[in-house]
Coordinates of C-alpha atoms and ligand atoms in Angstrom, one line a residue:
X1 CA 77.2 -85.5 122.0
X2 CA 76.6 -86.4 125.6
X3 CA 73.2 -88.4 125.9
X4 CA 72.2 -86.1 128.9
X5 CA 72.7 -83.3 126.5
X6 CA 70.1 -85.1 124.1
X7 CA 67.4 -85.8 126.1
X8 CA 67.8 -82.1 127.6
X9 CA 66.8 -81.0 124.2
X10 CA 63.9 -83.2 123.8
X11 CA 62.6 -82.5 126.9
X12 CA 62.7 -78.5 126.1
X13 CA 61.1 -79.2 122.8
X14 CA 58.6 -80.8 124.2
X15 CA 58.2 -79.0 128.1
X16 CA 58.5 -75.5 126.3
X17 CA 55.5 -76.3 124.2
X18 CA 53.3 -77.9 126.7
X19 CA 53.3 -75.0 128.6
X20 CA 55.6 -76.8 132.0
X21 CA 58.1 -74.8 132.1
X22 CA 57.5 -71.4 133.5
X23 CA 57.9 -68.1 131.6
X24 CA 60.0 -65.8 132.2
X25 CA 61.7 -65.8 128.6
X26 CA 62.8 -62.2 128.1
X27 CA 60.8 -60.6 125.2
X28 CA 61.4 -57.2 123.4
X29 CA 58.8 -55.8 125.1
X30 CA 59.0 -57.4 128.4
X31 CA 58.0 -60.6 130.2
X32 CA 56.0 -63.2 127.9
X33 CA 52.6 -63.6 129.0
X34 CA 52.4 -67.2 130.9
X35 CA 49.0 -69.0 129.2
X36 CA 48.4 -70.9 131.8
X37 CA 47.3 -67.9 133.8
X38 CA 44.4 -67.5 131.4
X39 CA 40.3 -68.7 131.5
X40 CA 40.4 -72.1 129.7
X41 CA 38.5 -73.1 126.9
X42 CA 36.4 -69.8 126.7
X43 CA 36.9 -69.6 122.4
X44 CA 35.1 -71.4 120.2
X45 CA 37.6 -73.2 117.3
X46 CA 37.6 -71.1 114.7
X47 CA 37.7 -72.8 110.8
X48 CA 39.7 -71.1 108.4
X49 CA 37.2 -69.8 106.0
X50 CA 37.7 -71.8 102.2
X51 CA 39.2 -70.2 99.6
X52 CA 37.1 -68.8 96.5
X53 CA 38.3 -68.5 92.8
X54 CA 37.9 -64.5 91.3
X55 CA 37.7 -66.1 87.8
X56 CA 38.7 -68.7 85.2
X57 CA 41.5 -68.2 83.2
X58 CA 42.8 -70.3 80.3
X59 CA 44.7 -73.0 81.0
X60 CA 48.5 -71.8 80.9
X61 CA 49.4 -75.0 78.4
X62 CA 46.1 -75.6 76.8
X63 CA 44.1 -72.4 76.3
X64 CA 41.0 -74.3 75.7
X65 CA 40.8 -75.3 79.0
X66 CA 39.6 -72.9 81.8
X67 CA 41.1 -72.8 85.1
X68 CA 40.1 -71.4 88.4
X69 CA 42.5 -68.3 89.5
X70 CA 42.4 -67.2 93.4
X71 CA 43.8 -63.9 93.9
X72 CA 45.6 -63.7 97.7
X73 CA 46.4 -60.6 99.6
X74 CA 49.0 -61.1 102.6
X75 CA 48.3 -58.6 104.9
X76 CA 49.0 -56.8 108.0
X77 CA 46.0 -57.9 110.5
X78 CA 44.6 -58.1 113.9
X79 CA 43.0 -60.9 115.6
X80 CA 42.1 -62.0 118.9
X81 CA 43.9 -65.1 120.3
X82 CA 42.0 -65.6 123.6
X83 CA 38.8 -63.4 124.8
X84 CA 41.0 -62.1 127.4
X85 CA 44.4 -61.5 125.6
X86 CA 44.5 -58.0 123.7
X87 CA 44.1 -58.3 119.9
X88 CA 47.6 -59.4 118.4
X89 CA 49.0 -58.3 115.0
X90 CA 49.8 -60.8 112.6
X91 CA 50.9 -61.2 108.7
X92 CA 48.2 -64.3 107.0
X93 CA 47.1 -64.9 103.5
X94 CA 44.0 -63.1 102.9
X95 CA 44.0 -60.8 106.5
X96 CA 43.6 -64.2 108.4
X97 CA 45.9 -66.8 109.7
X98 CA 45.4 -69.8 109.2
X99 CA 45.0 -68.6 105.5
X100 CA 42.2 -69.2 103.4
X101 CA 41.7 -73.4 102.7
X102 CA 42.1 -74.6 99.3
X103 CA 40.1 -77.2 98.3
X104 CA 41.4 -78.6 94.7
X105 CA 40.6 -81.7 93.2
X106 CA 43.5 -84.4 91.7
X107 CA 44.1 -83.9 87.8
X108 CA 42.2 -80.1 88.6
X109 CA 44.7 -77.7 88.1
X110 CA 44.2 -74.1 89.6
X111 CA 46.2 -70.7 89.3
X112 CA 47.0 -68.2 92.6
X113 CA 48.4 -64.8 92.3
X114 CA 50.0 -64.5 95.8
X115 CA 50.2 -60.1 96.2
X116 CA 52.4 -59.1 99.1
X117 CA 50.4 -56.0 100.7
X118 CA 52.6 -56.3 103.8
X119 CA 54.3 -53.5 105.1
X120 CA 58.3 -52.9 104.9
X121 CA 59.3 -53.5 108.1
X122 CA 59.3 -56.9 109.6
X123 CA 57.5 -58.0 112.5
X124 CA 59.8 -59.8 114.2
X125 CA 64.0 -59.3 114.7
X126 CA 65.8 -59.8 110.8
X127 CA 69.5 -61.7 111.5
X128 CA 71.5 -59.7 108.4
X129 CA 73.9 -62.3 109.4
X130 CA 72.5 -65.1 108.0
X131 CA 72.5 -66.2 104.2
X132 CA 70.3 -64.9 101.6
X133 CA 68.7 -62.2 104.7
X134 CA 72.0 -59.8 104.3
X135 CA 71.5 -55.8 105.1
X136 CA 71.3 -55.5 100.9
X137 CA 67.7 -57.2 100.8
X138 CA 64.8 -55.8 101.7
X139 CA 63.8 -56.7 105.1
X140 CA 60.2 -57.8 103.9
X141 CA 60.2 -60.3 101.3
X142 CA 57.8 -63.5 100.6
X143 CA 57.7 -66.5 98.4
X144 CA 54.8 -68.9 98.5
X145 CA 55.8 -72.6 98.7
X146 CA 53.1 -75.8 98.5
X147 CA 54.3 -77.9 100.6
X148 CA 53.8 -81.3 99.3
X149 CA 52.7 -80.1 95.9
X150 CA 54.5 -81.7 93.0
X151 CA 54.3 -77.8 90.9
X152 CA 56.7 -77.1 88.4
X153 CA 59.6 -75.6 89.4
X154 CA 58.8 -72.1 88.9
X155 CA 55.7 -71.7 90.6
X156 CA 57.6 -73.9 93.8
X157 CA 58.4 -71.1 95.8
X158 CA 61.9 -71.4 95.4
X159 CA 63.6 -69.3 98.8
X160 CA 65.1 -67.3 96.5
X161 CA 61.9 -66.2 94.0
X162 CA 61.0 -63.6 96.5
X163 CA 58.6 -60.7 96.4
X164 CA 58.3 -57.6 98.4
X165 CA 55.5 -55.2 99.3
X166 CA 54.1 -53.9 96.4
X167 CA 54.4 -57.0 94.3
X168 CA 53.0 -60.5 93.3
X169 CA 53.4 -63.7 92.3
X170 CA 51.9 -66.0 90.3
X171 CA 51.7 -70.2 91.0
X172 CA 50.8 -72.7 88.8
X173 CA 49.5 -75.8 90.9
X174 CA 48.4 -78.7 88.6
X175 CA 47.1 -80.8 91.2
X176 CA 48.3 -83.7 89.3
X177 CA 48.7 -86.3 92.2
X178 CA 46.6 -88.3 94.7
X179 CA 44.6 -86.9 97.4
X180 CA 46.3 -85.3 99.8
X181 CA 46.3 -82.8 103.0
X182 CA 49.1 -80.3 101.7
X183 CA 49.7 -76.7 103.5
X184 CA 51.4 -73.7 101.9
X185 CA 53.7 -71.4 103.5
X186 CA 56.5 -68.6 103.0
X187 CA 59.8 -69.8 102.4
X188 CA 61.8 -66.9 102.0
X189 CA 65.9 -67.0 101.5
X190 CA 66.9 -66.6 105.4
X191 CA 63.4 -65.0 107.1
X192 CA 61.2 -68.3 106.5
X193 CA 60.9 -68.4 110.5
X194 CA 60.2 -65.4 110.9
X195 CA 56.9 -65.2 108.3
X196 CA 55.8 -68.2 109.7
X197 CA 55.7 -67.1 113.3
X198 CA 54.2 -63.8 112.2
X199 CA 51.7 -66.2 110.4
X200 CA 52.0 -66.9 106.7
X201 CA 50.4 -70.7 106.4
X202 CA 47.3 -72.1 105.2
X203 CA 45.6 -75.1 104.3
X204 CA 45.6 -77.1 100.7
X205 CA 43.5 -80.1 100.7
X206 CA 43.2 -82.3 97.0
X207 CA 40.7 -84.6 96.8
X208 CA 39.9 -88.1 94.7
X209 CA 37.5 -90.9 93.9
X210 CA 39.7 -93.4 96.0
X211 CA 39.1 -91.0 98.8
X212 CA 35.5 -90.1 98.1
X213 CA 34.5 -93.9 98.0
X214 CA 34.9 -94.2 101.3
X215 CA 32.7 -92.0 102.7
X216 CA 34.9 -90.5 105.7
X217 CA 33.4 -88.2 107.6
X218 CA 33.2 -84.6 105.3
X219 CA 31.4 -80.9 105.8
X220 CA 30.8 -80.4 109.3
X221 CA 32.3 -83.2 110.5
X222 CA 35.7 -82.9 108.9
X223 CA 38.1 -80.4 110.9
X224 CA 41.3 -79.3 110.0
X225 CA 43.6 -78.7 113.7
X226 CA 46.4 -76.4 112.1
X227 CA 49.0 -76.4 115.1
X228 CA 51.7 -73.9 116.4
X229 CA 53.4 -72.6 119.3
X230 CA 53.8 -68.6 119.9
X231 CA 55.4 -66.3 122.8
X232 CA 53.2 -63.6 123.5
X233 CA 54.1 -60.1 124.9
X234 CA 52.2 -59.4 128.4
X235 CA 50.2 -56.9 126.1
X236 CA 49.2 -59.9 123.4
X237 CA 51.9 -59.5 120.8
X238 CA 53.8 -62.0 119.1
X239 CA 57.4 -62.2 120.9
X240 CA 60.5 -63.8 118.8
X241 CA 63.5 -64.6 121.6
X242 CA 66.5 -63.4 120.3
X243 CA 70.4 -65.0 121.1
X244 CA 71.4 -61.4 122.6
X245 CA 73.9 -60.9 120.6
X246 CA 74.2 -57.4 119.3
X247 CA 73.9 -57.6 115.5
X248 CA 72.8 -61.6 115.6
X249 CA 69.0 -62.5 116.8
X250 CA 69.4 -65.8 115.3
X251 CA 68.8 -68.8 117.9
X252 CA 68.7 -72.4 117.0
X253 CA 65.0 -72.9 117.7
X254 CA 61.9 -71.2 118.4
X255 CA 59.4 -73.5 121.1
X256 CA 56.4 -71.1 122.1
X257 CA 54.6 -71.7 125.6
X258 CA 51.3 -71.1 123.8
X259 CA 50.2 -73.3 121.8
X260 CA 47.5 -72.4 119.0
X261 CA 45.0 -74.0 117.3
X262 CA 43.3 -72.6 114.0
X263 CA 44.6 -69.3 115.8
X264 CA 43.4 -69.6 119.0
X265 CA 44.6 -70.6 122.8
X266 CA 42.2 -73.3 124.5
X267 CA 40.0 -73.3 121.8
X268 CA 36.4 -75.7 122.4
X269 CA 34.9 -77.7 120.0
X270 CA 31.3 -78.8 119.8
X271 CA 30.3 -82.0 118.5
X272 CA 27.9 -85.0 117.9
X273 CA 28.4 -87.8 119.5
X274 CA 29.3 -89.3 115.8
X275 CA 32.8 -89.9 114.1
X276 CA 34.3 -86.5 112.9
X277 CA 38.2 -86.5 110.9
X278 CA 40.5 -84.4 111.7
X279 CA 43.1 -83.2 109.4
X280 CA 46.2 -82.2 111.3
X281 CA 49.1 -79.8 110.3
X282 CA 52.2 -79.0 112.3
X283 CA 53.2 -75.5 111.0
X284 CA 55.4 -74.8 114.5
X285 CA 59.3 -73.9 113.8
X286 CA 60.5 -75.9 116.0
X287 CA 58.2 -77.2 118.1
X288 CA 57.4 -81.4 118.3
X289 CA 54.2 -82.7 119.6
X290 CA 52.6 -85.6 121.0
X291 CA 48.6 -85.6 120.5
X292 CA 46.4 -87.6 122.5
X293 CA 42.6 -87.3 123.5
X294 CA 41.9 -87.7 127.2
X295 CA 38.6 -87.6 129.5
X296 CA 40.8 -85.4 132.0
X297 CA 41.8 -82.0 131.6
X298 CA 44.5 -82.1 134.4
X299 CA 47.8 -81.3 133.5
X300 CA 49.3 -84.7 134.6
X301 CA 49.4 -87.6 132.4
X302 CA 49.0 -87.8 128.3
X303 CA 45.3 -89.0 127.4
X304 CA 44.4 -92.7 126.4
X305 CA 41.3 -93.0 124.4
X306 CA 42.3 -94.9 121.0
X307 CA 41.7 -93.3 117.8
X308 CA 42.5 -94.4 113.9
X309 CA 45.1 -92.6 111.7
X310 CA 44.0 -92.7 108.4
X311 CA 46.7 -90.5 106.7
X312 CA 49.6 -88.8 106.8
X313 CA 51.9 -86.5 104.7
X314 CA 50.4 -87.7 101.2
X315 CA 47.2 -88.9 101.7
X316 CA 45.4 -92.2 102.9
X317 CA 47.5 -95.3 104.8
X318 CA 46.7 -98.4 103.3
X319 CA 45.0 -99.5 106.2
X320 CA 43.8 -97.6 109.5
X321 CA 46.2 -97.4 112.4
X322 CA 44.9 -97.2 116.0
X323 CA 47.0 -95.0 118.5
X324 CA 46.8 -93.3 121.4
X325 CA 48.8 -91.0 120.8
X326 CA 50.9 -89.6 118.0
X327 CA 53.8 -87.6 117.2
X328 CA 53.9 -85.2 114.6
X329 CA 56.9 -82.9 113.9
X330 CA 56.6 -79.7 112.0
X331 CA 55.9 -80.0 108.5
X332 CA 54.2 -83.2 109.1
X333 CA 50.3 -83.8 108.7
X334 CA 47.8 -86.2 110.3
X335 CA 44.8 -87.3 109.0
X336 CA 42.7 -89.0 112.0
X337 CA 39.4 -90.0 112.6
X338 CA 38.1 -90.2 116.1
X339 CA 35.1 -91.8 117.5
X340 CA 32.5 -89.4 119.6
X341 CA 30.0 -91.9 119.9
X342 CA 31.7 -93.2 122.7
X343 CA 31.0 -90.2 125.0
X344 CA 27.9 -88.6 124.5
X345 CA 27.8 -85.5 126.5
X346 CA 30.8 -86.3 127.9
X347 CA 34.2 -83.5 127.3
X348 CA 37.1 -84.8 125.7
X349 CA 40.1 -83.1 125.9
X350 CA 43.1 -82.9 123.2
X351 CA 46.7 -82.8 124.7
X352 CA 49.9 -82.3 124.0
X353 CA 52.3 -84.4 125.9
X354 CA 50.3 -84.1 129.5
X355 CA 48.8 -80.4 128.6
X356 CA 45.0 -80.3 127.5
X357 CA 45.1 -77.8 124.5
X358 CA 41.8 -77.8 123.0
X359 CA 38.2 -78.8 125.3
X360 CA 35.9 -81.3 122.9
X361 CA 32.0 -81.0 124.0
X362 CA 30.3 -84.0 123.1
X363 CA 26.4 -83.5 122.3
X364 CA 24.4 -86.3 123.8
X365 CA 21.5 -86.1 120.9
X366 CA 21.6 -89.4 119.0
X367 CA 22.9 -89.2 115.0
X368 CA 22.2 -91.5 112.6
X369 CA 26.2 -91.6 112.0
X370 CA 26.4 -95.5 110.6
X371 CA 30.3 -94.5 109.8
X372 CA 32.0 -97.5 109.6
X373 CA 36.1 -97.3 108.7
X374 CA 36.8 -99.7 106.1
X375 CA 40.1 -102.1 106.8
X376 CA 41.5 -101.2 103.7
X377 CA 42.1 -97.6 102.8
X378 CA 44.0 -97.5 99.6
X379 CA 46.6 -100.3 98.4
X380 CA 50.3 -98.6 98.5
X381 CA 52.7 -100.3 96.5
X382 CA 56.2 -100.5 98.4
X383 CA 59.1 -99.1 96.4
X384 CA 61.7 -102.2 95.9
X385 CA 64.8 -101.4 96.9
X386 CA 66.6 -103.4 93.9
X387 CA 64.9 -100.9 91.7
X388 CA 67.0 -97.9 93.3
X389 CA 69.1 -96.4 90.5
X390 CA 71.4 -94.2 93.3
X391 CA 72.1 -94.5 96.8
X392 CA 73.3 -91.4 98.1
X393 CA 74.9 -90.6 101.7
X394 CA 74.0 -87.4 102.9
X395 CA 75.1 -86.4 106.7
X396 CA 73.4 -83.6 108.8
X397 CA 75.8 -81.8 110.5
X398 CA 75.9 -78.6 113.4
X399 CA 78.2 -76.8 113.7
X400 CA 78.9 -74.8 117.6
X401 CA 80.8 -71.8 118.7
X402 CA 83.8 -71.9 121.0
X403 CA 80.9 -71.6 123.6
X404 CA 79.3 -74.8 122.5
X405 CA 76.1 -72.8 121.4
X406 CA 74.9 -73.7 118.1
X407 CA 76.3 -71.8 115.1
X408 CA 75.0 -73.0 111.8
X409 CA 73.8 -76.2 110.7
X410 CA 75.1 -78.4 107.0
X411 CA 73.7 -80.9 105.2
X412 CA 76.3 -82.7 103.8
X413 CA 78.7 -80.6 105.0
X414 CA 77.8 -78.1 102.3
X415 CA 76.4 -74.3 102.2
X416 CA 72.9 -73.5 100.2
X417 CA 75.2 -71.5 97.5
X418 CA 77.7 -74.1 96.5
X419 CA 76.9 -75.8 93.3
X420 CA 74.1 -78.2 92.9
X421 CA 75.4 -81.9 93.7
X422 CA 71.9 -84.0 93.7
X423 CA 71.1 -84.1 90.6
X424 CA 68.5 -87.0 90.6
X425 CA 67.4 -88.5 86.9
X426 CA 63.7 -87.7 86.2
X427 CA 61.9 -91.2 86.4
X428 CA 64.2 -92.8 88.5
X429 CA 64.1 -94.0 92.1
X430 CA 66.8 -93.2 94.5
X431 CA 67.7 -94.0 98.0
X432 CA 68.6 -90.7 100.3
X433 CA 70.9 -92.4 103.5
X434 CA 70.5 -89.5 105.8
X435 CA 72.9 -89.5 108.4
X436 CA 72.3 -87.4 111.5
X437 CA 75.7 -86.3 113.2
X438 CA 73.8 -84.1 115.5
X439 CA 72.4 -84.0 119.2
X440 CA 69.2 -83.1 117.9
X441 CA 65.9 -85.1 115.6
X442 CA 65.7 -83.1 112.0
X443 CA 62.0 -83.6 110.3
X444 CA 63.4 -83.6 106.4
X445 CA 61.4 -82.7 103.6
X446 CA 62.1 -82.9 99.9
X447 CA 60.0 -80.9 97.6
X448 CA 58.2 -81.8 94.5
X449 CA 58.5 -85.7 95.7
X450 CA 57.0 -88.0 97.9
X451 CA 58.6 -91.3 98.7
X452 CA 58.9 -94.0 101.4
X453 CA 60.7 -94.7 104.8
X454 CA 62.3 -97.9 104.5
X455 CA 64.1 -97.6 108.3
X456 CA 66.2 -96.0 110.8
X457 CA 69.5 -97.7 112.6
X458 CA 72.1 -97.3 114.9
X459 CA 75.5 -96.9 113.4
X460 CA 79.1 -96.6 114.8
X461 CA 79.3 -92.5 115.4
X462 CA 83.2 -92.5 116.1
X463 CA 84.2 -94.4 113.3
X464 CA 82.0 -92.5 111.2
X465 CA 83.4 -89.4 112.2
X466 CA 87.1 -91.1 111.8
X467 CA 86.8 -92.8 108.5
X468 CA 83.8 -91.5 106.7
X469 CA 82.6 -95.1 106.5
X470 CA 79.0 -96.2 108.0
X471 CA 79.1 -99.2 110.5
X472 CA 75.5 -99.8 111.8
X473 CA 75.4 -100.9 115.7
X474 CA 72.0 -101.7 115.7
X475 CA 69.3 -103.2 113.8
X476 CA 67.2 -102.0 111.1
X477 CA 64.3 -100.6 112.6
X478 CA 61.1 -100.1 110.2
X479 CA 59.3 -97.4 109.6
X480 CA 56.0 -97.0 112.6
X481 CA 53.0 -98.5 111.1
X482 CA 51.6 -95.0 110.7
X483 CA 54.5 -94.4 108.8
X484 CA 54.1 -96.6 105.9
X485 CA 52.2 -94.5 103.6
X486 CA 53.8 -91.9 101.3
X487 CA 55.7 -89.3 102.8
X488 CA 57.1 -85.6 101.9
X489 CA 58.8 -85.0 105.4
X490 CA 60.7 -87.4 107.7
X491 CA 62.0 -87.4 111.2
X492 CA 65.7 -87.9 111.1
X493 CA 66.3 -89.3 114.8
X494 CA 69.3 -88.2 117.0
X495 CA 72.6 -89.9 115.7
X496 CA 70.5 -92.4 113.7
X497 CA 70.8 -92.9 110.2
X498 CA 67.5 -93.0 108.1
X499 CA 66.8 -94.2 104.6
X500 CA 64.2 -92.7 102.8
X501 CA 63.7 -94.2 98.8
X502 CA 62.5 -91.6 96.7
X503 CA 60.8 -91.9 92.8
X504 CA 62.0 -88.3 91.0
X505 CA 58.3 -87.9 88.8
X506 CA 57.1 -84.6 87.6
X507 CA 59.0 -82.2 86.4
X508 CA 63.1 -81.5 85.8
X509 CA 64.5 -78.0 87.4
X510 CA 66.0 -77.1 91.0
X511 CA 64.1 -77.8 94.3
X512 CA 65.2 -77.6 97.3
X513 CA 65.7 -80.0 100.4
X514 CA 65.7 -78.9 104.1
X515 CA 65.3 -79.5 107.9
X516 CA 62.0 -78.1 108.6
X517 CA 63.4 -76.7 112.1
X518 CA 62.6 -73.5 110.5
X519 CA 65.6 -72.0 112.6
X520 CA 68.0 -74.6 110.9
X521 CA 66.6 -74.3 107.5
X522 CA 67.2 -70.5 107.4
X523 CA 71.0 -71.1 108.8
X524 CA 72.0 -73.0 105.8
X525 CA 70.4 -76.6 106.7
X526 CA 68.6 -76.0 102.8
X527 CA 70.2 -77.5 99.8
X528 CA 69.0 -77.3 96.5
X529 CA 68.5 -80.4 94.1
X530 CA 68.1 -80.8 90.5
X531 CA 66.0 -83.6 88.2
X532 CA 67.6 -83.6 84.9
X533 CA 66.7 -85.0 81.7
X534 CA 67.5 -88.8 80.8
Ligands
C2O1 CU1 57.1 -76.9 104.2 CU2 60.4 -76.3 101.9 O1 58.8 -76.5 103.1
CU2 CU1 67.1 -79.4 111.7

């Protein structure tokens, strides 16, 4: 729990990603392929194509009622990644990855039948070692989970609802909740990382009237950035690092050296010197980053030109937040709006930590673009504490081998098979107290809720550790400003504890809870919950 061993881990989560370290990792096919040797910004940035209904169907509980049904195929596909990187093979929704875009509106309900045409051999190395991914199961198995959605629980994509080749799925998504930028993804019992690297995620927007009043930027000029880092073969394929132990690929987390936007490496973006948003997803395993926009494109310092956050995990702030840079750990989304008319013809370039990742070309025709950003977004009304029917300590816990090498991570001490112990009243609000006992920051995400940070603090790790009992050190710390809206996924800082308070709405059944570290959530850092009846 040294602090030197902390900040190491930071720093590789966040040099791995930008690209400063050098490459060498050791792939199954060779030497990774080192980005940074390639032509810069030579690819346009490609937008996910949006999603298209095959038919209507009635209305599962009200058959007089039609409802759109979308019909996806994941596939097997190929797809350039840079003009002078061979094509790579991927898995995506609907041959493409990013997947298709949903665009749903609140109170619209809308039905998917997700068909696994993959083949039966994974991509990437299986770990038979690790729970729910033993050599009995099929190797190739999917599940479709909406992150963010509040879905019933069995169209949730429960990690252990899987599917393989050959089959499908069908989801029920009732779009009963505010606007929001939601993704969906595979969540598969023990392989999650590995779908996602091969690339099973997509993008889910609902939309509202409170959003639509405002007239934010839309069509053109609204852009989703759907962000994740890869290791590439020297021939272009996708690489997963294994531990090197014979019988036991698993290692605690996946950073790439490339990092991809909308599926491409140095992408370029043209636009008018005009305000454009930018809906942003973090859909990495492992990897954190740190966004900024800069005028240069050297690899030195993080960029500085303000622009307004507007959203985050479940729709609009109450008010717009200016940064200069922002943070976004996997699972977490972004909604931002950034001011072009600033620059004409100028290029702007988006970074992560010090590393331009994406070159923005700034038109200098004049627009009529009379966007102004209201002060007030929405009003968000703070859950009271008082009004908190459970507070519940839960701890986050690692667990390392004799070597000191991570083995398997808990939360609450407790393995994803034992029997359910959050069992959260329907209609009630509860207070989660996560405790993080670890060297390492965990981004947690409940599904089927959102809820609200109410702070982070310091607390008395020994005497934790001796008596079970929290002492705080330090001060309450509240929530960033761009952290006050509603939430679905929370950064759970190194040996801090964080309160989250949580309102249980929707439906009863089992859910899960995890550390979206994709390599902690498929070793056991997954528990499931349960709403119950009143
Ligand atoms: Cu985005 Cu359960 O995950
Ligand atoms: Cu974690």
């Amino acid at each position: 729990m040294s602090s030197s061993s902390t900040s190491r881990r930071v720093f590789l989560r966040q040099a791995t990603a930008a690209g400063i370290l050098q490459n060498n990792q050791p792939s199954p096919t060779g030497l990774a392929l080192s980005p940074y040797v390639l032509a810069k910004f030579v690819d346009r940035l490609p937008i996910p194509a949006i999603a298209t209904a095959r038919k209507t169907v009635p209305h599962p509980h009200n058959a007089r009622v039609r409802i759109p049904y979308y019909s996806i195929a994941m596939r097997e596909f190929q797809a350039k990644v840079h003009r002078d990187v061979p094509p790579t093979t991927f898995w995506g929704y609907g041959g493409s990855s990013p997947g298709p875009t949903f665009e749903a509106k609140s109170g619209e309900p809308l039905m998917v039948e997700w068909r696994n045409e993959l083949p039966n051999k994974h991509l990437l190395p299986v770990d038979k070692t690790l729970h729910g991914a033993e050599a009995d199961k099929p190797e190739v198995r999917t599940v479709v989970h909406l992150h963010g959605g509040k879905v019933p629980p069995e169209s949730d994509g429960n990690p252990e609802r899987w599917i393989v080749p050959g089959q499908s799925a069908i989801s029920f998504y009732p779009n009963q909740q505010e606007a929001a930028q939601l993704f969906y993804h595979d969540h598969a019992m023990g392989i999650t990382r590995l779908n996602a690297v091969a690339g099973l995620f997509g993008m889910f927007f609902i939309r509202n009237q409170v959003e639509e009043a405002l007239n934010l930027p839309r069509g053109d000029y609204e852009i989703p950035f759907v962000l994740c880092d890869r290791v590439f073969t020297l021939d272009g394929q996708l690489s997963y690092p294994t531990s090197g132990v014979p019988g036991k690929p698993w290692t605690s987390e996946f950073y790439g050296n490339a990092i991809l936007l909308n599926g491409k490496l140095f992408p370029f973006l043209e636009v008018e010197p005009r305000a454009y948003r930018f809906r942003i997803v973090n859909t990495s395993n492992a990897g954190f980053y740190t966004l900024s926009f800069s005028k240069d494109d050297k690899n030195l310092v993080p960029g500085n030109e303000p622009f307004q956050m507007i959203g985050s995990d479940q729709g609009l702030l109450q008010q717009p937040v200016s940064l200069k840079s922002l943070a976004i750990t996997p699972g977490e989304r972004a909604d931002v709006i950034v001011d072009f008319s600033r620059y004409p013809g100028e290029h702007i370039y988006l970074k992560h930590a010090a590393a331009p990742i994406m070159e923005i070309r700034v038109s200098s025709n004049k627009t009529n673009d009379a966007f102004k950003l209201p002060a007030t977004l929405r009003s968000i009304e703070r859950l009271k504490e008082s009004n908190a029917a459970v507070n519940r300590e839960l701890t986050l816990v690692d667990y390392k081998d004799d070597k000191g090498k991570a083995k398997l991570m808990l939360l609450n001490g407790a393995h994803y098979s034992m029997p359910v112990t959050e069992k959260p009243v329907l209609g009630t609000t509860e207070i989660w107290t996560l405790i993080n006992l670890t060297d390492d920051t965990h981004p947690i995400h409940l599904h089927l809720v959102r809820f609200q940070i109410l702070d982070r603090r310091r607390f008395d790790f020994a005497a934790y550790q001796k008596t079970g009992k929290l002492v705080f050190s330090g001060p309450a710390i509240s929530p960033e400003p761009q952290e006050m809206g509603w939430k679905d996924t929370v950064r759970a800082d190194v040996l801090m504890v964080t309160r989250i308070i949580v309102r249980f709405e929707g439906y009863t059944g089992r859910y899960v809870w995890h550390c979206h570290v994709l390599e902690h959530e498929d070793n056991e850092m997954m528990r499931p919950f349960e709403v119950v009846k009143s």
